[in-house]
Coordinates of C-alpha atoms in Angstrom, one line a residue:
X351 CA 97.2 77.7 69.9
X352 CA 99.5 78.1 72.7
X353 CA 97.8 80.2 75.4
X354 CA 99.5 83.4 76.6
X355 CA 98.8 85.2 80.2
X356 CA 97.7 88.8 79.8
X357 CA 100.3 90.7 81.6
X358 CA 100.3 94.1 80.3
X359 CA 99.0 97.2 82.3
X360 CA 97.7 99.0 79.2
X361 CA 94.1 100.3 79.3
X362 CA 92.6 97.6 76.9
X363 CA 94.2 94.8 78.8
X364 CA 93.1 96.0 82.1
X365 CA 89.7 96.4 80.6
X366 CA 89.7 92.8 79.4
X367 CA 91.0 91.9 83.0
X368 CA 88.3 93.5 84.6
X369 CA 85.9 91.1 82.7
X370 CA 87.6 88.2 84.3
X371 CA 89.9 87.5 81.2
X372 CA 93.2 86.3 82.1
X373 CA 94.8 84.7 79.0
X374 CA 94.6 85.1 75.1
X375 CA 92.5 82.1 74.5
X376 CA 89.9 83.3 77.1
X377 CA 90.0 86.8 75.5
X378 CA 89.3 85.2 72.0
X379 CA 86.5 83.1 73.2
X380 CA 85.1 86.1 75.1
X381 CA 85.2 88.4 72.1
X382 CA 83.9 85.6 69.7
X383 CA 80.8 85.1 72.0
X384 CA 79.8 88.9 71.9
X385 CA 77.0 89.9 69.5
X386 CA 77.8 91.6 66.1
X387 CA 77.1 95.3 66.4
X388 CA 78.6 98.6 65.7
X389 CA 80.0 100.6 68.7
X390 CA 79.3 104.1 69.5
X391 CA 82.8 105.3 68.1
X392 CA 84.8 103.0 65.9
X393 CA 88.1 104.6 67.0
X394 CA 87.7 103.5 70.7
X395 CA 88.4 99.8 70.7
X396 CA 87.7 99.5 74.5
X397 CA 84.0 99.8 73.7
X398 CA 83.9 96.4 72.4
X399 CA 84.5 95.2 75.8
X400 CA 82.4 97.9 77.7
X401 CA 79.5 97.7 75.3
X402 CA 79.6 94.0 75.0
X403 CA 79.5 94.0 71.1
X404 CA 81.5 94.8 68.1
X405 CA 82.0 94.4 64.3
X406 CA 84.8 92.4 62.5
X407 CA 86.8 95.4 62.5
X408 CA 86.5 96.5 66.2
X409 CA 86.9 92.8 67.5
X410 CA 89.8 92.0 65.6
X411 CA 91.8 95.5 66.2
X412 CA 91.1 95.1 69.7
X413 CA 92.5 91.5 69.7
X414 CA 95.5 92.6 67.7
X415 CA 96.3 95.5 69.8
X416 CA 95.8 93.4 73.1
X417 CA 98.2 90.6 71.5
X418 CA 100.7 93.5 70.8
X419 CA 100.5 94.8 74.3
X420 CA 101.0 91.3 75.8
X421 CA 103.7 90.0 73.3
X422 CA 101.3 87.4 71.8
X423 CA 103.4 86.3 68.6
X424 CA 102.3 85.8 65.1
X425 CA 99.1 87.7 65.1
X426 CA 98.3 89.9 62.1
X427 CA 95.3 92.0 61.4
X428 CA 93.9 91.6 57.9
X429 CA 91.5 93.4 55.7
X430 CA 90.0 91.1 53.2
X431 CA 87.7 92.4 50.2
X432 CA 85.4 89.4 49.5
X433 CA 82.4 88.8 47.3
X434 CA 79.6 89.2 49.8
X435 CA 76.5 87.2 48.8
X436 CA 73.6 85.7 50.2
X437 CA 75.2 82.2 49.9
X438 CA 78.2 83.1 51.9
X439 CA 76.5 85.6 54.2
X440 CA 72.8 84.4 54.5
X441 CA 72.1 87.0 57.4
X442 CA 72.5 89.9 55.0
X443 CA 68.8 89.1 53.7
X444 CA 67.6 89.4 50.3
X445 CA 68.7 92.9 49.5
X446 CA 71.0 91.6 46.6
X447 CA 68.4 89.4 45.2
X448 CA 65.7 92.0 45.4
X449 CA 68.3 94.5 43.4
X450 CA 69.5 91.7 41.0
X451 CA 72.9 91.8 42.3
X452 CA 75.1 88.6 42.7
X453 CA 77.6 90.1 45.0
X454 CA 78.9 93.3 46.5
X455 CA 82.6 93.8 47.5
X456 CA 82.7 93.8 51.1
X457 CA 85.7 94.8 53.5
X458 CA 86.0 92.2 56.3
X459 CA 88.6 92.1 59.0
X460 CA 90.0 88.9 60.6
X461 CA 93.4 87.7 62.2
X462 CA 96.2 85.6 60.7
X463 CA 97.3 83.6 63.7
X464 CA 100.6 81.8 62.6
X465 CA 99.6 82.2 59.1
X466 CA 96.2 80.7 59.5
X467 CA 93.2 83.0 58.9
X468 CA 90.8 83.1 61.9
X469 CA 87.5 85.0 62.0
X470 CA 86.3 85.6 65.5
X471 CA 83.6 88.1 64.6
X472 CA 80.8 85.8 66.1
X473 CA 80.3 82.2 67.3
X474 CA 79.0 81.3 63.8
X475 CA 81.9 83.0 61.7
X476 CA 84.1 80.8 60.0
X477 CA 86.7 82.0 57.3
X478 CA 85.9 79.1 55.2
X479 CA 82.6 80.4 54.5
X480 CA 84.3 83.5 52.5
X481 CA 87.8 81.7 51.7
X482 CA 87.0 81.2 48.0
X483 CA 85.3 84.7 47.5
X484 CA 88.4 86.6 48.7
X485 CA 89.5 89.2 46.1
X486 CA 92.1 91.0 47.8
X487 CA 94.0 91.1 51.3
X488 CA 96.0 93.5 53.1
X489 CA 97.7 93.6 56.5
X490 CA 96.7 96.6 58.5
X491 CA 97.4 98.2 62.0
X492 CA 94.4 98.4 64.6
X493 CA 94.1 102.2 64.2
X494 CA 93.5 101.8 60.7
X495 CA 90.1 100.1 61.0
X496 CA 88.3 103.4 61.2
X497 CA 88.9 105.9 58.3
X498 CA 91.6 103.9 56.5
X499 CA 89.4 100.7 56.2
X500 CA 86.3 102.8 55.0
X501 CA 88.3 104.6 52.6
X502 CA 90.1 101.6 51.1
X503 CA 86.5 99.6 50.9
X504 CA 84.8 102.7 49.1
X505 CA 87.8 103.1 46.6
X506 CA 87.6 99.4 45.9
X507 CA 83.7 99.6 45.3
X508 CA 84.1 102.5 43.0
X509 CA 86.8 100.8 41.0
X510 CA 84.5 97.5 40.8
X511 CA 81.6 99.6 39.7
X512 CA 83.6 100.8 36.8
X513 CA 85.3 97.8 35.6
X514 CA 82.1 95.8 35.6
X515 CA 80.1 98.8 33.9
X516 CA 77.4 98.5 36.7
X517 CA 74.2 100.2 36.2
X518 CA 74.3 101.3 39.8
X519 CA 75.9 104.5 41.3
X520 CA 78.2 104.4 44.2
X521 CA 75.7 105.8 46.4
X522 CA 73.0 103.4 45.3
X523 CA 75.2 100.2 45.8
X524 CA 76.5 101.6 49.0
X525 CA 72.9 102.1 50.5
X526 CA 72.2 98.5 49.4
X527 CA 75.3 97.4 51.2
X528 CA 74.3 99.3 54.3
X529 CA 70.9 97.6 54.4
X530 CA 72.7 94.2 54.2
X531 CA 74.9 95.3 57.3
X532 CA 71.7 96.3 59.1
X533 CA 70.3 92.8 58.6
X534 CA 73.5 91.5 60.2
X535 CA 72.9 93.6 63.2
X536 CA 69.4 92.7 63.6

């Protein structure tokens, strides 16, 4: 991708610059190298840079925000619901197998850059690992990664439980999902 200088004087761009980041490509490489982990407050995207960690949501929302502030074109923030399984997400551990579950619908954020899906969550992240398991995609705004994304995901899971006549309640499946996410952070 063509590189773009970061020139905006907004708070997020200045925070990136304080980390020695001067261009869009430097920013994407920096963010991808940060470890996976939940931030203290999912609404404050700058915490990705100050806490030096982030989730798929916080990292990609930060990138989209900085792209917008700096007129980096053709960057879309996407929420995709995919079939999270031990084969496409091995770091989740064995929670699914232990509960006789093939997959759980998981909400994952990533970018579309010039129409290509790019996952910058970690150095190991590759969109191709989940591409065939995508169930639904939606473009969102950076401020939607907090409440909207969580509600969207929970509503999808509730519909999925009904449609599949699952033996699990929503709270049970959400608890199993949370264990999977904890394993990703470990």
